[in-house]
Coordinates of C-alpha atoms (C1' of nucleotides) in Angstrom, one line a residue:
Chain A
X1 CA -37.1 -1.0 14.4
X2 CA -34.9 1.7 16.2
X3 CA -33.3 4.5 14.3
X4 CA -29.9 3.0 16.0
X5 CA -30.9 -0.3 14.2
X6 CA -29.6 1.7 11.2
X7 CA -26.3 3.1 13.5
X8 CA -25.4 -0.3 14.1
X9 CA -25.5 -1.6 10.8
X10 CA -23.2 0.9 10.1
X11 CA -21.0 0.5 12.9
X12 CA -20.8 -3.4 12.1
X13 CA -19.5 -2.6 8.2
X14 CA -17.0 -0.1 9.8
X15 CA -15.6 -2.9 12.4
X16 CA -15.5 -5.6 10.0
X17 CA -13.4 -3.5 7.1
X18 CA -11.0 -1.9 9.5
X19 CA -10.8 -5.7 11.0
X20 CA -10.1 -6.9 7.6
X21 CA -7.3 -3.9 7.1
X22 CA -5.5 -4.7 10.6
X23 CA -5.5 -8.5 9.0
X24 CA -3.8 -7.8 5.7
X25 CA -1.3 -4.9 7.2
X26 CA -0.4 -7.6 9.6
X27 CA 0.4 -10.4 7.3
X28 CA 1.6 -8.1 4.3
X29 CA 4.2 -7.0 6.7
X30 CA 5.4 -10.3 7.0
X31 CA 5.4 -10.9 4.2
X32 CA 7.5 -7.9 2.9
X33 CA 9.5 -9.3 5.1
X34 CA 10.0 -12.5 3.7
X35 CA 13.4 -13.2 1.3
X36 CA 11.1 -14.0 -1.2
X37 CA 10.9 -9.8 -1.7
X38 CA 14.4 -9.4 -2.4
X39 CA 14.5 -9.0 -5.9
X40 CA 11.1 -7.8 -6.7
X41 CA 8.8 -5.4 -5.2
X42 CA 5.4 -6.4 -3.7
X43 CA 3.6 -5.0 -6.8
X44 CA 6.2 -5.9 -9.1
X45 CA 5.2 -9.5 -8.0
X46 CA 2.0 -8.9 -8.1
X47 CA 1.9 -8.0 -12.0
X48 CA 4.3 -10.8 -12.8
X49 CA 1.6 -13.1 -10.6
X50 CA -1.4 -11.8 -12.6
X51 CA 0.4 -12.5 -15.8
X52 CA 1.1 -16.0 -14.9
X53 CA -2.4 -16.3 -14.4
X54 CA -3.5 -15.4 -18.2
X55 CA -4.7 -18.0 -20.0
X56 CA -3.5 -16.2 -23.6
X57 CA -0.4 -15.1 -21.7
X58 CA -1.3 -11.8 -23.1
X59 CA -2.7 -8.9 -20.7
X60 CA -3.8 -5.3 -21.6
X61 CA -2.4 -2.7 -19.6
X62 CA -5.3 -1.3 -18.2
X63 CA -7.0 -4.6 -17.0
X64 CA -3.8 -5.2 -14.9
X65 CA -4.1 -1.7 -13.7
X66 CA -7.7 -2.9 -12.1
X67 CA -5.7 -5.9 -9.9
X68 CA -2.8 -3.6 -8.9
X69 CA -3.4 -0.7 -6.4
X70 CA -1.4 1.4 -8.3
X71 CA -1.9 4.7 -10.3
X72 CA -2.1 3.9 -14.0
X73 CA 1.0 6.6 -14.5
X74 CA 2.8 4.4 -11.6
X75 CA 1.8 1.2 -13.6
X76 CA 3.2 2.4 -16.6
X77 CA 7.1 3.6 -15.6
X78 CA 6.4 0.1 -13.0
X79 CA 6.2 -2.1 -16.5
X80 CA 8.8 0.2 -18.4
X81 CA 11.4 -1.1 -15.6
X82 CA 10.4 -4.8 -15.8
X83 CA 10.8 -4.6 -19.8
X84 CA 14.1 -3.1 -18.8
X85 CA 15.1 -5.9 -16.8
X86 CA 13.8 -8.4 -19.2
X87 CA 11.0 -9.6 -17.2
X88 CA 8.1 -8.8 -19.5
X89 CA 7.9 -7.8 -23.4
X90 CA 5.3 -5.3 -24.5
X91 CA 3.2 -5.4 -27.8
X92 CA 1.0 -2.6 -29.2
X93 CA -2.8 -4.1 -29.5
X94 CA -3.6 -5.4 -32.5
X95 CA -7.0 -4.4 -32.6
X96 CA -6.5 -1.2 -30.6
X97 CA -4.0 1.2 -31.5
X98 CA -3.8 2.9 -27.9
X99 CA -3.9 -0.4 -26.2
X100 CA -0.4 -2.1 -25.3
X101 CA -0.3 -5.9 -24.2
X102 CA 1.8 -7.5 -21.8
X103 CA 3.5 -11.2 -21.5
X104 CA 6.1 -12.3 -19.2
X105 CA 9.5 -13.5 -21.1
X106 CA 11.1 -17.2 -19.6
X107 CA 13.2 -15.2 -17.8
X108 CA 10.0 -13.5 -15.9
X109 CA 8.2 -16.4 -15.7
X110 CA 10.7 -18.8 -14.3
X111 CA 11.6 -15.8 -11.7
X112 CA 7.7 -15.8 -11.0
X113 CA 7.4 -19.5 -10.0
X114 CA 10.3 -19.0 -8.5
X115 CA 9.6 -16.4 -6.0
X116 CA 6.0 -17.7 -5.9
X117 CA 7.0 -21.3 -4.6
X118 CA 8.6 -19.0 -1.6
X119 CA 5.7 -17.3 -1.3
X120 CA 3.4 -19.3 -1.8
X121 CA 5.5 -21.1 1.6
X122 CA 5.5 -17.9 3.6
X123 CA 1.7 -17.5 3.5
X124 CA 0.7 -21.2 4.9
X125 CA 3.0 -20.7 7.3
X126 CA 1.1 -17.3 8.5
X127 CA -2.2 -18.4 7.2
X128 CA -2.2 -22.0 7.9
X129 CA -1.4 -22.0 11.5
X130 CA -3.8 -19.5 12.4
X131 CA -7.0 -20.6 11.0
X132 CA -8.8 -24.0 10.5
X133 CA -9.1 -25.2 6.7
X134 CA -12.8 -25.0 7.2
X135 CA -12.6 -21.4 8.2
X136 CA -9.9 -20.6 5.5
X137 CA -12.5 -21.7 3.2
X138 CA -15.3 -19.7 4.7
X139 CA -12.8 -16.3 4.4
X140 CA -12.0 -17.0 0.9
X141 CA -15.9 -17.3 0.3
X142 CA -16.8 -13.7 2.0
X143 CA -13.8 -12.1 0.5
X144 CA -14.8 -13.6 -3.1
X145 CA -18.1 -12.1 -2.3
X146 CA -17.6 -9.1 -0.6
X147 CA -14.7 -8.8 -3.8
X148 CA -17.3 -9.6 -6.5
X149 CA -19.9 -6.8 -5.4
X150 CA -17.6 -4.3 -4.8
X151 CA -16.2 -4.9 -8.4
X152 CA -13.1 -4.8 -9.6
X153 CA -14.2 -1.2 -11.7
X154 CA -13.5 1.9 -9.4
X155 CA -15.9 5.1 -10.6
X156 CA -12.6 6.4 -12.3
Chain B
X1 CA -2.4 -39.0 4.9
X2 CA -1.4 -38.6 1.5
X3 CA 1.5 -36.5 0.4
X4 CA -0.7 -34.1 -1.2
X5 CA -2.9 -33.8 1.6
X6 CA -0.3 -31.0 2.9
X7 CA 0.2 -29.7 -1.1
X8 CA -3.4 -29.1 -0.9
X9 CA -3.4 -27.2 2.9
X10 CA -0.5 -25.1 1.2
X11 CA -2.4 -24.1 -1.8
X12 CA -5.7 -23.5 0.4
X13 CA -3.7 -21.1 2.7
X14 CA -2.5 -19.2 -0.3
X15 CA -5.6 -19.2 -2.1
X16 CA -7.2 -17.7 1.0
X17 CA -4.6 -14.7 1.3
X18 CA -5.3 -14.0 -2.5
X19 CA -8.7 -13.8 -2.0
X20 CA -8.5 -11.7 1.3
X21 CA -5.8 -9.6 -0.9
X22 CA -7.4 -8.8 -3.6
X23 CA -10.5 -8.0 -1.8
X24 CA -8.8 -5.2 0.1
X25 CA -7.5 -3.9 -3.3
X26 CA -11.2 -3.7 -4.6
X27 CA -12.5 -2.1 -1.0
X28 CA -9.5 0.5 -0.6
X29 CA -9.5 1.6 -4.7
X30 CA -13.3 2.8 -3.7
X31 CA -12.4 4.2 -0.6
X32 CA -9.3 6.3 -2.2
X33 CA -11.7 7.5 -5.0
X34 CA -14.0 8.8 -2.4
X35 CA -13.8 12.5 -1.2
X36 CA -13.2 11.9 1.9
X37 CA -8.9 12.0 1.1
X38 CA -8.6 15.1 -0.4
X39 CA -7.4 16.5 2.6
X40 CA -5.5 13.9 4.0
X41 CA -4.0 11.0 2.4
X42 CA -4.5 7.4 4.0
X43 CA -1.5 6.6 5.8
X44 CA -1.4 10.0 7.3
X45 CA -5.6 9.0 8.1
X46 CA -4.6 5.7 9.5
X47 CA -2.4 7.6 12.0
X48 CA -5.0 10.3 12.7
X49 CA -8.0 7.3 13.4
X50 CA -5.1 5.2 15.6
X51 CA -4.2 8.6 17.9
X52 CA -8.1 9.4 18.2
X53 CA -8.3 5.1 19.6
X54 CA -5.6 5.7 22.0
X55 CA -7.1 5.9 25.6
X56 CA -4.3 8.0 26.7
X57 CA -4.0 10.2 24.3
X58 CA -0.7 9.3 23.8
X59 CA 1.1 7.0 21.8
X60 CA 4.6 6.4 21.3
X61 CA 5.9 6.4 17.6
X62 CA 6.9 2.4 17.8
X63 CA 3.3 1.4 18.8
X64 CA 2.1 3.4 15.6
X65 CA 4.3 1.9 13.7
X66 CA 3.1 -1.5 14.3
X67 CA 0.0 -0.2 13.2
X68 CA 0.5 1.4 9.7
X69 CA 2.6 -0.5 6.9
X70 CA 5.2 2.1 6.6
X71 CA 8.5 1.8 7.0
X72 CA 9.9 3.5 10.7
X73 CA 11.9 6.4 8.8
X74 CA 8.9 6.9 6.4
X75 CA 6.2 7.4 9.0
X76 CA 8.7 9.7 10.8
X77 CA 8.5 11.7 8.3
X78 CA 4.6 11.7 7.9
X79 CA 4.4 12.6 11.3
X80 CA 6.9 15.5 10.7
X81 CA 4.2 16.8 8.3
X82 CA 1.2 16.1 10.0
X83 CA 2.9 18.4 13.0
X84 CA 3.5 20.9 10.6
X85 CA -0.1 21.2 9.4
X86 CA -0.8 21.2 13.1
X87 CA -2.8 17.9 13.5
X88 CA -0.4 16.4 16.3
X89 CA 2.1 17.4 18.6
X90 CA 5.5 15.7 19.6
X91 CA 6.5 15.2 23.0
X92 CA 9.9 13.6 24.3
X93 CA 8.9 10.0 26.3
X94 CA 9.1 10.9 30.3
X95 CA 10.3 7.6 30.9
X96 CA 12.5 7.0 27.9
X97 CA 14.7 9.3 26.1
X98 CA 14.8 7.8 23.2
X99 CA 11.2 7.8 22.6
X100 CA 8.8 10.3 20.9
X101 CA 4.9 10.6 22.6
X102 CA 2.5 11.6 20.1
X103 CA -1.1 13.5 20.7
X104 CA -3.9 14.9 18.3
X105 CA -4.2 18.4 18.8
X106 CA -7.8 19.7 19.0
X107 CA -7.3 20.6 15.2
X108 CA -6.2 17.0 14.5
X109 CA -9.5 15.5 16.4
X110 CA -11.9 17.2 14.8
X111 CA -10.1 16.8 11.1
X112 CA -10.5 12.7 12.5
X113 CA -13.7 13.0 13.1
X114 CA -15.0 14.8 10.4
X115 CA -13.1 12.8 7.6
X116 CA -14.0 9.8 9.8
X117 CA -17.2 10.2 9.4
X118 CA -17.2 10.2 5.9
X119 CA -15.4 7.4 5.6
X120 CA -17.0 5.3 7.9
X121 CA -20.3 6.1 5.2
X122 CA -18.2 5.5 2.2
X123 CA -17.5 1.8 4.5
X124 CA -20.5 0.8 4.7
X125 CA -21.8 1.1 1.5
X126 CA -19.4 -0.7 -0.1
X127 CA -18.9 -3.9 2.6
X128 CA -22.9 -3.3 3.8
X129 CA -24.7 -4.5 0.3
X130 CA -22.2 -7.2 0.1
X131 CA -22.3 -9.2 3.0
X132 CA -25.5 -9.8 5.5
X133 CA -25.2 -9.0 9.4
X134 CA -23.8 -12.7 10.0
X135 CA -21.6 -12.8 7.3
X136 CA -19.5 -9.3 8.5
X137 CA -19.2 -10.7 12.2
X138 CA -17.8 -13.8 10.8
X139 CA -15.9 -12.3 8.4
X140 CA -14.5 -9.7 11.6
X141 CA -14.0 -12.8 14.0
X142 CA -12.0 -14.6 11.4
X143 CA -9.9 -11.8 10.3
X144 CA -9.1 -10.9 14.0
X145 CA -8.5 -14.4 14.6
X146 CA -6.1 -14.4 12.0
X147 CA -4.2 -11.2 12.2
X148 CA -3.4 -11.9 16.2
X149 CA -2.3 -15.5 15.2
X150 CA 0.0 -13.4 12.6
X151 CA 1.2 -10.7 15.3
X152 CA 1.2 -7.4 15.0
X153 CA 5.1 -7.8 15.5
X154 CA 7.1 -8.4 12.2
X155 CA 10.6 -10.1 12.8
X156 CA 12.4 -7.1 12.4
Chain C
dC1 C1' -17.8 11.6 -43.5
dC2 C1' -16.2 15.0 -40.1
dG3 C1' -15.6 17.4 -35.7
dA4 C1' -16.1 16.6 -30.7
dT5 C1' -15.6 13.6 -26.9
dT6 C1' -13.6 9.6 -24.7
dT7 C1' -10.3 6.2 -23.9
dT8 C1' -5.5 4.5 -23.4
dC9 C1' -1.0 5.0 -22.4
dA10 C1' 3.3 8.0 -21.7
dT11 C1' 5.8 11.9 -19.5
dG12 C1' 7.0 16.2 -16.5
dC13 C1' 7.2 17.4 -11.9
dG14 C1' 6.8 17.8 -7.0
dT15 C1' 6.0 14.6 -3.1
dT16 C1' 6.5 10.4 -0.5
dT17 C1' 8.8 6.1 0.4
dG18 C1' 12.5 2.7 1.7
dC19 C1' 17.3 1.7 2.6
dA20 C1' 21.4 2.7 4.8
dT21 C1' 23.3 5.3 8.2
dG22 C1' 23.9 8.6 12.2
dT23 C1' 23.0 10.0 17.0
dA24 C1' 21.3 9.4 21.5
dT25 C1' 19.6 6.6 25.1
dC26 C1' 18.6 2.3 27.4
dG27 C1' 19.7 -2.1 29.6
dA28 C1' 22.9 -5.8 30.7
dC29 C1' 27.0 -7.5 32.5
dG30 C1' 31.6 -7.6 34.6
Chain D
dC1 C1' 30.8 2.5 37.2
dG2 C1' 32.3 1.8 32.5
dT3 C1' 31.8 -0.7 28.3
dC4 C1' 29.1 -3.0 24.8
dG5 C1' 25.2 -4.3 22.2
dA6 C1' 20.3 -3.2 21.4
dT7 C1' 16.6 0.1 20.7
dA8 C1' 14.3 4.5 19.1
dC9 C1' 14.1 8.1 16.2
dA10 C1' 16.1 11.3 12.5
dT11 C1' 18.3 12.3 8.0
dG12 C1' 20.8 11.9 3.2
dC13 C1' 19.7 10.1 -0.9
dA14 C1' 18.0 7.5 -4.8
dA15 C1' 13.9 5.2 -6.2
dA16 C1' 8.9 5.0 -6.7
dC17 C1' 4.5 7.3 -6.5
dG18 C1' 0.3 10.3 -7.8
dC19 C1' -1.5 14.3 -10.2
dA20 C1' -1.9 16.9 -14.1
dT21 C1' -1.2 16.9 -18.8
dG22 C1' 0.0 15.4 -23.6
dA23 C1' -0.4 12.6 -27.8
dA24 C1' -2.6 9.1 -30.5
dA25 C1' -6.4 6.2 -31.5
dA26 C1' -11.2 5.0 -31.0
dT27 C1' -16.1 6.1 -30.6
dC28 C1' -20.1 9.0 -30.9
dG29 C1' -23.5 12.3 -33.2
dG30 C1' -25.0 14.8 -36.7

DNA sequence: CCGATTTTCATGCGTTTGCATGTATCGACG
DNA sequence: CGTCGATACATGCAAACGCATGAAAATCGG
């Protein structure tokens, strides 16, 4: 094989991330867009949204930090204010005196399903339209992947 | 077709924009971590890479800002900065006075390039080991198919 | 068991961001 | 040709962010 065999390997990872980038800008600016962001930032949903998810309903701060692209600092005073607005209660760890854990209160769960029936609307009408349900299923399957080997752990 | 034969197409859209989502989170935590922002950070890349694409040379500031998720006032201001360190130039539109024409300067290209390069390696050895030859173009041809269905034109 | 290192979260501080608004120009229409 | 709304960019200001650092608890090594 040519040394350029290499090159173009290269090449092809490039073009398919930056492909990937333009696709999420594109929607995620629609998105923002949406009414559905009025009373909650974009990550502030997204924290409320990965609480939701937790089976115990309990969540350490640091795990969230690895779905949120956020700094952990940013994370922190971004929890303080949804404890201020009554969104989430915090809880030291009970078998980790540095750990704190996380749950949403009614009121931030019934504003989650709330803004998340909206959302959940705005995306099929982006997503939906554009590709086939066979495809959508294909790009959930090489984002799962291409999700599960980069890992969710950064170095630091 | 049963009721729930749309209720299912709704949560298969959404479940596909999580996946694609959270994906780019993993990807672009890496690529943050790695060295090759120190000097710049990656909005103010994102503008850098999109100037060094431009055939012209030129871009006006609108086009870039269909580009970049960054509010118009906000990448006004990165640009103000970027001209400070030298990396662009401004230049009133000949054919519209309201518009601002933006070039790398020499500086700026070779900044591009060289963090480019870098990043481009950083690129492919995170998407590379993850997805085989065929999976990347497919993933590329259905994330370009999906962000020109989306637009690069939010509503407002 | 004790000191050193690491992990987890909070906080000070300068920088960046978005919203609202201001200014100038463009385009359309009577 | 003058007026009126739309568009393009800049700016004041408060909010949010990341980096560096601090404090408290856990873990490791002798």
């Amino acid at each position: 094989m040519a040394a350029d065999g290499n090159e173009s390997h290269i090449r092809l990872a490039a073009e398919t991330w930056e492909s990937l980038f333009r696709a999420q800008v594109a929607v995620m600016r629609r998105l923002q867009a949406g009414a559905a962001f009025r009373k909650v930032a974009i990550n502030e949903y997204d924290v409320l949204f990965t609480l939701s998810r937790c089976p115990s309903g309990w969540l350490r701060l640091n795990e969230l930090n690895d779905h949120v692209l956020l700094s952990q600092s940013s994370l922190s005073r971004l929890v303080e204010r949804l404890e201020k607005r009554g969104l989430v209660v915090r809880m030291a760890a009970p078998d980790d005196g540095r750990g704190v854990l996380l749950k949403l209160t009614e009121e931030g769960a019934a504003l989650q399903k709330e803004i998340g029936r909206e959302h959940v609307r705005d995306i099929s009408s982006l997503v939906g339209p554009a590709l086939t349900a066979a495809e959508q299923r294909e790009l959930q399957r090489l984002t799962e992947k291409l999700r599960h080997s980069v890992g969710a752990r950064p170095a630091k």
